[in-house]
GROMACS .gro file of C-alpha atoms in nm:
model
  250
    1CYS     CA    1  -1.273   0.330  -2.234
    2HIS     CA    2  -1.473   0.006  -2.217
    3HIS     CA    3  -1.259  -0.267  -2.060
    4ASP     CA    4  -1.328  -0.501  -2.352
    5GLU     CA    5  -1.200  -0.239  -2.599
    6LEU     CA    6  -0.895  -0.177  -2.380
    7TRP     CA    7  -0.797  -0.543  -2.379
    8HIS     CA    8  -0.831  -0.572  -2.757
    9GLN     CA    9  -0.581  -0.288  -2.799
   10TYR     CA   10  -0.310  -0.530  -2.689
   11GLY     CA   11  -0.378  -0.803  -2.941
   12HIS     CA   12  -0.585  -1.119  -2.948
   13ARG     CA   13  -0.359  -1.372  -2.778
   14CYS     CA   14  -0.091  -1.362  -2.508
   15ARG     CA   15   0.139  -1.649  -2.592
   16GLY     CA   16   0.342  -1.612  -2.910
   17GLU     CA   17   0.218  -1.264  -3.008
   18PRO     CA   18   0.443  -0.955  -3.021
   19ARG     CA   19   0.216  -0.745  -2.796
   20TYR     CA   20   0.102  -0.819  -2.441
   21GLY     CA   21  -0.140  -0.637  -2.217
   22CYS     CA   22  -0.161  -0.610  -1.840
   23GLU     CA   23  -0.429  -0.417  -1.657
   24LEU     CA   24  -0.386  -0.361  -1.283
   25CYS     CA   25  -0.695  -0.291  -1.074
   26CYS     CA   26  -0.622  -0.188  -0.713
   27ARG     CA   27  -0.918  -0.154  -0.476
   28ASN     CA   28  -0.901  -0.010  -0.125
   29ALA     CA   29  -1.181  -0.227   0.011
   30ALA     CA   30  -1.176  -0.384   0.256
   31HIS     CA   31  -0.984  -0.125   0.454
   32THR     CA   32  -1.017   0.135   0.726
   33PRO     CA   33  -1.203   0.357   0.772
   34PHE     CA   34  -1.484   0.102   0.799
   35HIS     CA   35  -1.801   0.212   0.626
   36LEU     CA   36  -2.130   0.084   0.490
   37PRO     CA   37  -2.121   0.014   0.113
   38PRO     CA   38  -2.433   0.061  -0.103
   39GLN     CA   39  -2.698  -0.196  -0.015
   40GLU     CA   40  -2.703  -0.348  -0.363
   41LEU     CA   41  -2.340  -0.454  -0.330
   42HIS     CA   42  -2.373  -0.680  -0.026
   43SER     CA   43  -2.610  -0.910   0.161
   44GLN     CA   44  -2.529  -0.821   0.522
   45GLY     CA   45  -2.876  -0.679   0.578
   46ILE     CA   46  -2.984  -0.333   0.691
   47LEU     CA   47  -2.707  -0.185   0.905
   48PRO     CA   48  -2.696   0.153   1.084
   49GLU     CA   49  -2.483   0.408   0.904
   50ASP     CA   50  -2.370   0.621   1.199
   51GLU     CA   51  -2.004   0.614   1.303
   52GLU     CA   52  -2.081   0.505   1.660
   53SER     CA   53  -2.257   0.186   1.542
   54ILE     CA   54  -1.972   0.108   1.304
   55SER     CA   55  -1.711   0.167   1.575
   56GLN     CA   56  -1.891  -0.054   1.830
   57ASN     CA   57  -1.936  -0.348   1.591
   58PRO     CA   58  -1.718  -0.312   1.279
   59LEU     CA   59  -1.722  -0.680   1.173
   60PRO     CA   60  -2.048  -0.683   0.968
   61TYR     CA   61  -1.934  -0.365   0.793
   62TYR     CA   62  -1.600  -0.530   0.714
   63PHE     CA   63  -1.784  -0.829   0.567
   64ALA     CA   64  -2.005  -0.592   0.366
   65MET     CA   65  -1.693  -0.420   0.229
   66ILE     CA   66  -1.541  -0.754   0.127
   67GLU     CA   67  -1.863  -0.862  -0.040
   68SER     CA   68  -1.893  -0.529  -0.221
   69LEU     CA   69  -1.543  -0.581  -0.361
   70ASP     CA   70  -1.649  -0.928  -0.471
   71THR     CA   71  -1.957  -0.787  -0.645
   72GLU     CA   72  -1.768  -0.507  -0.816
   73LEU     CA   73  -1.500  -0.745  -0.945
   74GLY     CA   74  -1.776  -0.960  -1.088
   75ARG     CA   75  -1.920  -0.653  -1.258
   76LEU     CA   76  -1.576  -0.570  -1.403
   77ILE     CA   77  -1.532  -0.922  -1.538
   78SER     CA   78  -1.880  -0.913  -1.690
   79THR     CA   79  -1.768  -0.627  -1.919
   80LEU     CA   80  -1.531  -0.864  -2.100
   81SER     CA   81  -1.659  -1.067  -2.391
   82SER     CA   82  -1.629  -1.446  -2.390
   83ASP     CA   83  -1.358  -1.425  -2.657
   84THR     CA   84  -1.157  -1.184  -2.443
   85LEU     CA   85  -1.203  -1.391  -2.129
   86GLU     CA   86  -1.073  -1.697  -2.310
   87LEU     CA   87  -0.744  -1.514  -2.367
   88THR     CA   88  -0.722  -1.338  -2.030
   89LEU     CA   89  -0.537  -1.464  -1.724
   90ILE     CA   90  -0.704  -1.321  -1.413
   91VAL     CA   91  -0.508  -1.308  -1.087
   92PHE     CA   92  -0.659  -1.188  -0.759
   93ILE     CA   93  -0.424  -1.134  -0.464
   94GLY     CA   94  -0.456  -0.961  -0.128
   95ASP     CA   95  -0.187  -0.716  -0.016
   96ASN     CA   96  -0.210  -0.803   0.354
   97GLY     CA   97  -0.426  -0.975   0.611
   98THR     CA   98  -0.699  -0.867   0.853
   99PRO     CA   99  -0.711  -0.537   1.047
  100ASN     CA  100  -0.689  -0.580   1.425
  101GLN     CA  101  -1.037  -0.437   1.487
  102VAL     CA  102  -1.204  -0.721   1.296
  103ALA     CA  103  -0.975  -1.013   1.374
  104HIS     CA  104  -1.175  -1.324   1.459
  105SER     CA  105  -1.120  -1.693   1.535
  106PRO     CA  106  -0.878  -1.860   1.492
  107TYR     CA  107  -0.674  -1.538   1.505
  108THR     CA  108  -0.652  -1.269   1.771
  109SER     CA  109  -0.583  -0.897   1.726
  110SER     CA  110  -0.219  -0.949   1.830
  111LYS     CA  111  -0.171  -1.198   1.545
  112ALA     CA  112  -0.342  -0.990   1.275
  113GLN     CA  113  -0.246  -0.647   1.141
  114GLY     CA  114   0.123  -0.564   1.153
  115SER     CA  115   0.236  -0.905   1.279
  116LEU     CA  116   0.440  -1.189   1.130
  117TYR     CA  117   0.160  -1.436   1.204
  118GLU     CA  118  -0.076  -1.587   0.949
  119GLY     CA  119  -0.352  -1.337   1.025
  120TRP     CA  120  -0.147  -1.067   0.852
  121ILE     CA  121   0.096  -1.228   0.610
  122HIS     CA  122  -0.106  -1.518   0.464
  123VAL     CA  123  -0.317  -1.370   0.186
  124PRO     CA  124  -0.558  -1.500  -0.078
  125LEU     CA  125  -0.440  -1.575  -0.431
  126VAL     CA  126  -0.695  -1.680  -0.694
  127VAL     CA  127  -0.593  -1.760  -1.052
  128SER     CA  128  -0.844  -1.816  -1.331
  129GLY     CA  129  -0.887  -1.800  -1.705
  130TYR     CA  130  -0.627  -1.837  -1.979
  131GLY     CA  131  -0.400  -2.139  -1.936
  132VAL     CA  132  -0.558  -2.261  -1.610
  133SER     CA  133  -0.641  -2.628  -1.656
  134ARG     CA  134  -0.662  -2.733  -1.292
  135ARG     CA  135  -0.938  -2.677  -1.037
  136GLY     CA  136  -0.916  -2.664  -0.659
  137GLU     CA  137  -0.644  -2.555  -0.417
  138GLU     CA  138  -0.268  -2.584  -0.460
  139ASN     CA  139  -0.066  -2.596  -0.137
  140ALA     CA  140   0.280  -2.544  -0.288
  141LEU     CA  141   0.486  -2.257  -0.150
  142VAL     CA  142   0.422  -1.937  -0.346
  143THR     CA  143   0.500  -1.574  -0.275
  144ALA     CA  144   0.385  -1.251  -0.439
  145VAL     CA  145   0.720  -1.186  -0.609
  146ASP     CA  146   0.660  -1.508  -0.806
  147LEU     CA  147   0.401  -1.320  -1.011
  148TYR     CA  148   0.676  -1.151  -1.213
  149ASN     CA  149   0.814  -1.463  -1.375
  150THR     CA  150   0.474  -1.630  -1.383
  151PHE     CA  151   0.342  -1.353  -1.609
  152LEU     CA  152   0.649  -1.378  -1.832
  153ASP     CA  153   0.604  -1.755  -1.847
  154ALA     CA  154   0.236  -1.723  -1.937
  155ALA     CA  155   0.327  -1.486  -2.220
  156GLY     CA  156   0.592  -1.723  -2.355
  157LEU     CA  157   0.876  -1.481  -2.275
  158ALA     CA  158   1.218  -1.552  -2.124
  159LEU     CA  159   1.219  -1.559  -1.745
  160GLU     CA  160   1.422  -1.312  -1.538
  161GLU     CA  161   1.699  -1.514  -1.374
  162ASN     CA  162   1.825  -1.237  -1.143
  163LEU     CA  163   1.503  -1.213  -0.943
  164ASP     CA  164   1.387  -1.415  -0.644
  165SER     CA  165   1.083  -1.502  -0.851
  166GLN     CA  166   0.979  -1.859  -0.927
  167SER     CA  167   0.716  -1.905  -1.195
  168PHE     CA  168   0.416  -2.103  -1.075
  169TRP     CA  169   0.273  -2.118  -1.428
  170PRO     CA  170   0.332  -2.499  -1.443
  171LEU     CA  171   0.138  -2.542  -1.117
  172ILE     CA  172  -0.182  -2.397  -1.258
  173ARG     CA  173  -0.164  -2.618  -1.564
  174GLU     CA  174  -0.077  -2.956  -1.416
  175GLU     CA  175   0.019  -3.123  -1.088
  176VAL     CA  176   0.395  -3.081  -1.073
  177SER     CA  177   0.650  -3.002  -0.802
  178ASN     CA  178   0.737  -2.639  -0.732
  179ASP     CA  179   1.087  -2.490  -0.742
  180ARG     CA  180   1.028  -2.275  -0.434
  181HIS     CA  181   1.151  -2.453  -0.121
  182PHE     CA  182   1.081  -2.187   0.141
  183ASN     CA  183   0.900  -1.857   0.195
  184TYR     CA  184   1.050  -1.567   0.387
  185SER     CA  185   0.884  -1.263   0.542
  186GLU     CA  186   1.026  -0.970   0.734
  187ILE     CA  187   0.901  -0.666   0.921
  188ILE     CA  188   1.149  -0.385   0.984
  189GLY     CA  189   1.045  -0.139   1.253
  190ASP     CA  190   1.094  -0.001   1.602
  191ARG     CA  191   0.848  -0.237   1.777
  192PRO     CA  192   1.055  -0.538   1.894
  193ASN     CA  193   0.743  -0.743   1.970
  194LYS     CA  194   0.627  -0.704   1.606
  195SER     CA  195   0.940  -0.664   1.393
  196GLY     CA  196   1.160  -0.956   1.295
  197TYR     CA  197   1.149  -1.230   1.035
  198THR     CA  198   0.989  -1.566   0.967
  199LEU     CA  199   1.037  -1.846   0.718
  200THR     CA  200   0.880  -2.180   0.639
  201ASP     CA  201   0.957  -2.483   0.429
  202GLY     CA  202   0.590  -2.578   0.423
  203ARG     CA  203   0.622  -2.813   0.719
  204TYR     CA  204   0.802  -2.608   0.984
  205LYS     CA  205   0.779  -2.238   1.053
  206PHE     CA  206   1.048  -2.040   1.232
  207LEU     CA  207   0.963  -1.695   1.369
  208SER     CA  208   1.223  -1.465   1.525
  209LEU     CA  209   1.110  -1.139   1.679
  210ASP     CA  210   1.348  -0.855   1.763
  211SER     CA  211   1.227  -0.886   2.122
  212GLY     CA  212   1.423  -1.212   2.141
  213SER     CA  213   1.156  -1.478   2.112
  214ALA     CA  214   1.197  -1.742   1.840
  215PRO     CA  215   0.926  -2.008   1.833
  216LEU     CA  216   0.968  -2.309   1.606
  217SER     CA  217   0.660  -2.509   1.522
  218THR     CA  218   0.511  -2.764   1.288
  219THR     CA  219   0.199  -2.717   1.081
  220ALA     CA  220  -0.001  -2.884   1.356
  221LEU     CA  221   0.076  -2.591   1.584
  222MET     CA  222   0.114  -2.299   1.344
  223PRO     CA  223  -0.054  -2.275   1.001
  224MET     CA  224   0.194  -2.275   0.714
  225SER     CA  225   0.256  -2.038   0.423
  226VAL     CA  226   0.442  -1.718   0.485
  227PHE     CA  227   0.388  -1.381   0.322
  228SER     CA  228   0.511  -1.044   0.428
  229PRO     CA  229   0.362  -0.703   0.356
  230ILE     CA  230   0.615  -0.700   0.070
  231LEU     CA  231   0.645  -1.066  -0.026
  232HIS     CA  232   0.306  -1.222   0.027
  233PRO     CA  233   0.262  -1.604   0.036
  234CYS     CA  234  -0.055  -1.800  -0.015
  235ASN     CA  235  -0.240  -2.107  -0.121
  236ILE     CA  236  -0.352  -2.089  -0.484
  237ALA     CA  237  -0.719  -2.129  -0.567
  238LEU     CA  238  -0.750  -2.253  -0.925
  239CYS     CA  239  -1.052  -2.185  -1.147
  240PRO     CA  240  -1.018  -2.299  -1.510
  241THR     CA  241  -1.300  -2.080  -1.639
  242VAL     CA  242  -1.442  -1.743  -1.547
  243THR     CA  243  -1.816  -1.684  -1.549
  244PRO     CA  244  -1.893  -1.323  -1.647
  245PHE     CA  245  -2.127  -1.268  -1.355
  246PRO     CA  246  -2.068  -1.128  -1.003
  247ILE     CA  247  -1.866  -1.372  -0.795
  248SER     CA  248  -2.050  -1.517  -0.498
  249SER     CA  249  -1.947  -1.405  -0.152
  250GLY     CA  250  -1.938  -1.756  -0.013
   0.00000   0.00000   0.00000
């Protein structure tokens, strides 16, 4: 089914209409096993395709995978007509941070995959399209669970009061204060040097590992915004309009 036709099955407008549509697109890239995507999907140059080359230097392949995702999302968006795009709220969010094998400055492999540090729990969130009237970056505290009530808010429906979900719909429309005052993340496991919890109020970040360490820092020492593999946090990138062409990799 053509994506444009699929969207029109749900009606012509989100807010105030009896029918609402939500299409979820989950991509594995960029993820292990590292591989070389088709050349037309990235601009990383001609790279060897053998497993030994990839294993010895996985970073350019990881970048190629990210760029291929970028290109394919642009291709998906380009299938939607301008009328459909005008009525479509597009949200892009990462599910976790960087794999250890390709961690790079300012993060190390010990503060990437599977950790409570920013390299793993601080993920991208990009919001564009319907209802977005601001442009730039919003630094208010946001976590992935906030998407639930944000979508309800965007559709003009009653918010769920029994969820730890704060709608950030007002934030993408105008510069207002946010109701979320802290973000919390937790890893439950049998590795005391990795499992534990962390929280931030946007200025200070407290991290307690099951091994017993509990550093407290300010934003000058430890970047803020806390997400977990379950409850991801992030800064919001705001784009009022969507151009139906592949998104640049920059």
